[in-house]
Amino acid sequence: MLSRLMSGSSRSLEREYSCTVRLLDDSEYTCTIQRDAKGQYLFDLLCHHLNLLEKDYFGIRFVDPDKQRHWLEFTKSVVKQLRSQPPFTMCFRVKFYPADPAALKEEITRYLVFLQIKRDLYHGRLLCKTSDAALLAAYILQAEIGDYDPGKHPEGYSSKFQFFPKHSEKLEKKIAEIHKTELSGQTPATSELNFLRKAQTLETYGVDPHPCKDVSGNAAFLAFTPFGFVVLQGNKRVHFIKWNEVTKLKFEGKTFYLYVSQKEEKKIILTYFAPTPEACKHLWKCGIENQAFYKLEKSSQVRTVSSSNLFFKGSRFRYSGRVAKEVMESSAKIKREPPEIHRAGMVPSRSCPSITHGPRLSSVPRTRRRAVHISIMEGLESLRDSAHSTPVRSSSHGDTFLPHVRSSRADSNERVAVIADEAYSPADSVLPTPVAEHSLELMLLSRQINGATCSIEEEKESEASTPTAAEVEALGGELRALCQGHGGPEQEQVNKFVLSVLRLLLVTMGLLFALLLLLIILTESDLDIAFFRDIRQTPEFEQFHYQYFCPLRRWFACKIRSVVSLLIDT
């Protein structure tokens, strides 16, 4: 009896799994879930911990063993989705950016969205010009350290914090000037609200970029915003399509299709190529969810969507949740005392770390301020020891930095990142989606393949170790194959056409075989079914049976007998 109880308790322990969720302020929430617990259960636990009611804008993200990230589906088992060894590590993030952050009912919700957009600014996903960048950073300073105080904030105090992937001494002074003169007296809540209102006006607000290639082989980033579908190349938005103009989203393998119907134009199809089929499916799922959330009037209009062609179902997916309009209506009905908000101070802040790696711009002679070379390895080593969990790698696609990049490539043993103060952009290239922490060799390899430096998102969303040399080389080969573009899209188009023809032939043969079986059943069987009886009694069927089918049957029987007799004689 005792052994039975012990075995039962051990089995129950085996069914429990430890989950750690990284929150937006970089703190961690740990809980235990059962083996069959759904994603909704974990999400509700987390929202209860945060005292969050307007929770539909948020989600839980994780990275699978293949380094592909996903949003946790609330209707499915957590354990089955993760496919990795426990303990599980996930991240709590904004999934659907509110179209108007100022319209959010509760301050706790606005604060969490503020933390997400601050992360976007730091990781280079939120692009803006210098004047906007200075204002946004000043709002962050005011919200997190309060009014300017000469006793607490000595000259150059803003340079101790990093709001962007890179910045200059001139920008630091501009941030401090705005903080001193324009924002005095603003409470943290007011500064956060002003920050959200300013961020909302930027073109890349709400952008979570997915790296792809267009039909010409050029690098592009696809993203979904509250207002529509966006295609970015470098720093520029090359396509913006409103949600009511998007008629269909589809994918086949690595190929993603966007069907667009515009009033002034005919129907068009945009085609892009993702790095892997898994990345393409993730892109498709994100598109389906964003379109349903922002476009539909009510959740009862949500339908199951298929990625298929005409005859094959392919991948099927259904958005589970409320839509934006329903969420706003529900938020308006919230009546409770505002929950207490524990704001994380900026010192030390993991999302805005002190610049401890490499020389400060102000400490370098003026003749060298235009380009300060900092060893990447030194930067990574110092950041590993800092409180920040996501290494910073400054890089640029801008023409201003190309001479420095070329000179750095001249010596393969000295690989450096360049920080210059001639021009500023929070990120000179939009950051790609994969979030597993890449090794230094892989980062440099991808830069050399593309012919220019590129920003790689360093947001560490899993505890996966750095890839081995063999994995780096294998992935490097895939990157080369993807980036060469010598007839790749054309070859894929030919292969897809051949596959479509083969599918059509198979389906046609299957239909003919089914019709033949139905005909044999009608003519040869004695099944007394009303449906069959009605067909047999029609004059057309009787004429077909006696004039065509019976002679054909006798002919086949004769041929079969002759073949059998021939085989017996031999």
Phi, psi and omega in degrees: 000315180297317179296324179295318179295320180294318179295323178295319180291324178294322178294322179293325177293323179295335181277355180258140183229142179272131179237134175242126180243122177278126183270176185290337177267013178074005169282171184233143177242124182244136179212173178241133180235157176282164183299324184262013181293135179278163178300327180298323180297314179296319181295319178295321176301316182293316180293326175295320177298322181275353184060045186251125177258321179277069191265354185292342180281350189248165179204177178244128183246146179215165180243129182278174181300340178270013178069018176262133181264156184216159166268134179295126178275127188285340182271357183244162180295136179296314184297317181292330180285322187287323177055029178231173181278136176292160001286149184270143178235128180224177180229138175267119185221165172286125180262317177239110180289132179295137180299326177227093183300331181293340181276357177297140188287316189253146180294327180298323178292317180297323180295318179294320176294322176302315179298321179294315182290328174297321175295317179301319179295317181292322183271004173084014178276338180256103183270142178199165178280173189299317183296318178293320180298318180297318180294317179298317179295323178295322176299320178297316178301313182296322181290330190252338177238356176083197182295154177294131180229113182304329180289328182263336187239089180289175180303133180081017183296330182290341181285349179283349184240144180245112181266341188227170176301329176202155178203168185245170178295323179297319179292321177302317179294322179295318178299312180297321180297315179296318181297320182289315194261330191251340190246006183300133178095350180284134175285163177305319181296319180293317179296319178296320179294317177296323176299314181296318179298322178289316181297326182298332183280350183278148184297329184260020174295129179080011183276127171238091194288139175249121182287136180212179171236143174274183185294341178269359180088007180278143179292138178213162178232127180259144182208158179240129181240173177299343187252346179160193182267136185233138172241126182241140173227118186064233178265001190252145173269109185268338177220138169222119184236122181293154183298326181286352177264347179275117183261334183198145173238133184212153174216150175222110182064241179267358187262129180247131181243136174238118180265125186236138176232112181244149185297313186278353181231166174284174178293134181233159178234123175264132184239132178221159184239120179276162181296324182219159175301324180294319178295323179293319179294320177298318177300316180297315179298317178300319179296317180299316182292316180295319179297317179295318184293315187269335188265321188283155180276327180208157186291340178293345178276352182293134179235155174291131184250139179246145177269013196275174165273198185293318190258353184235137185288324181063210178281138179239139184211144180225128177289129180244112180155177178276160179264169188302318182296318178294323180296317179296319179295321179291321180297324181296339182269358181290126178224098177202166176293134181304129180291154179288138182249124177262096183281140178278129178291162185277344181237114350276143178240132182282339179269346176224075187286160172293149180273087181261350184266128176075174182286145174286150179300321183290342182266001182259140177307148185301329180293341182252002184290338183291337177204107179254122181269126179238127180299132180297319181297319178297318180298316181293319181296317181292324180289332176297327181275348182277177180282351183279137185264359185228106183303149179255132175231106184280134179201171185205150170260356187293151179296333181303328188259356186299319178302320179294322180296316181297318180294327179289332179281342183298326178247110184291342181277341180244098181251119189231156170259149187245131174242123180233155182244020177284322179217157183226136167212137181307328173205123182282354169219147178292144187275141181286166188282316186305134189244358176297142185288115184278156175282165180298319181297319181295320179299312181293324179298315181295326178293317182292324180297317183281352177081007179201164177288158179214147177279132178245127181295127186253017183292109187280104184251005174213168180257024178294142181284166179296139181301149177286172180298322179295319179294321179297316181294320179296315179291327176297321176297321177295320179296319178297316180297324181287323187273345181296311175068023179277088177075009182300304180300322180295319179296320179295323178297318179297314180299319179294324179294316179298316179298321179296319179296316179298319178298318180297318179297316180297318180294320179297315179297321178296319178295318179297319179296319179296320178295322179296316177299318179296321180294317179297318179297318181295320188269330189252338183269162178252025180295122182265074179249139185305319182298312179294318182300318180297321180291318182296330185276355178286143180299323182297317180293319179299317178297316178298321183294313186276328184269333186239309187290314181298313176301321180294322178295316178298321179297314178298319181295320178296315180297319180294319179296320180295321180293320180294316179296323177297318179294323180292319180295324181283000000 
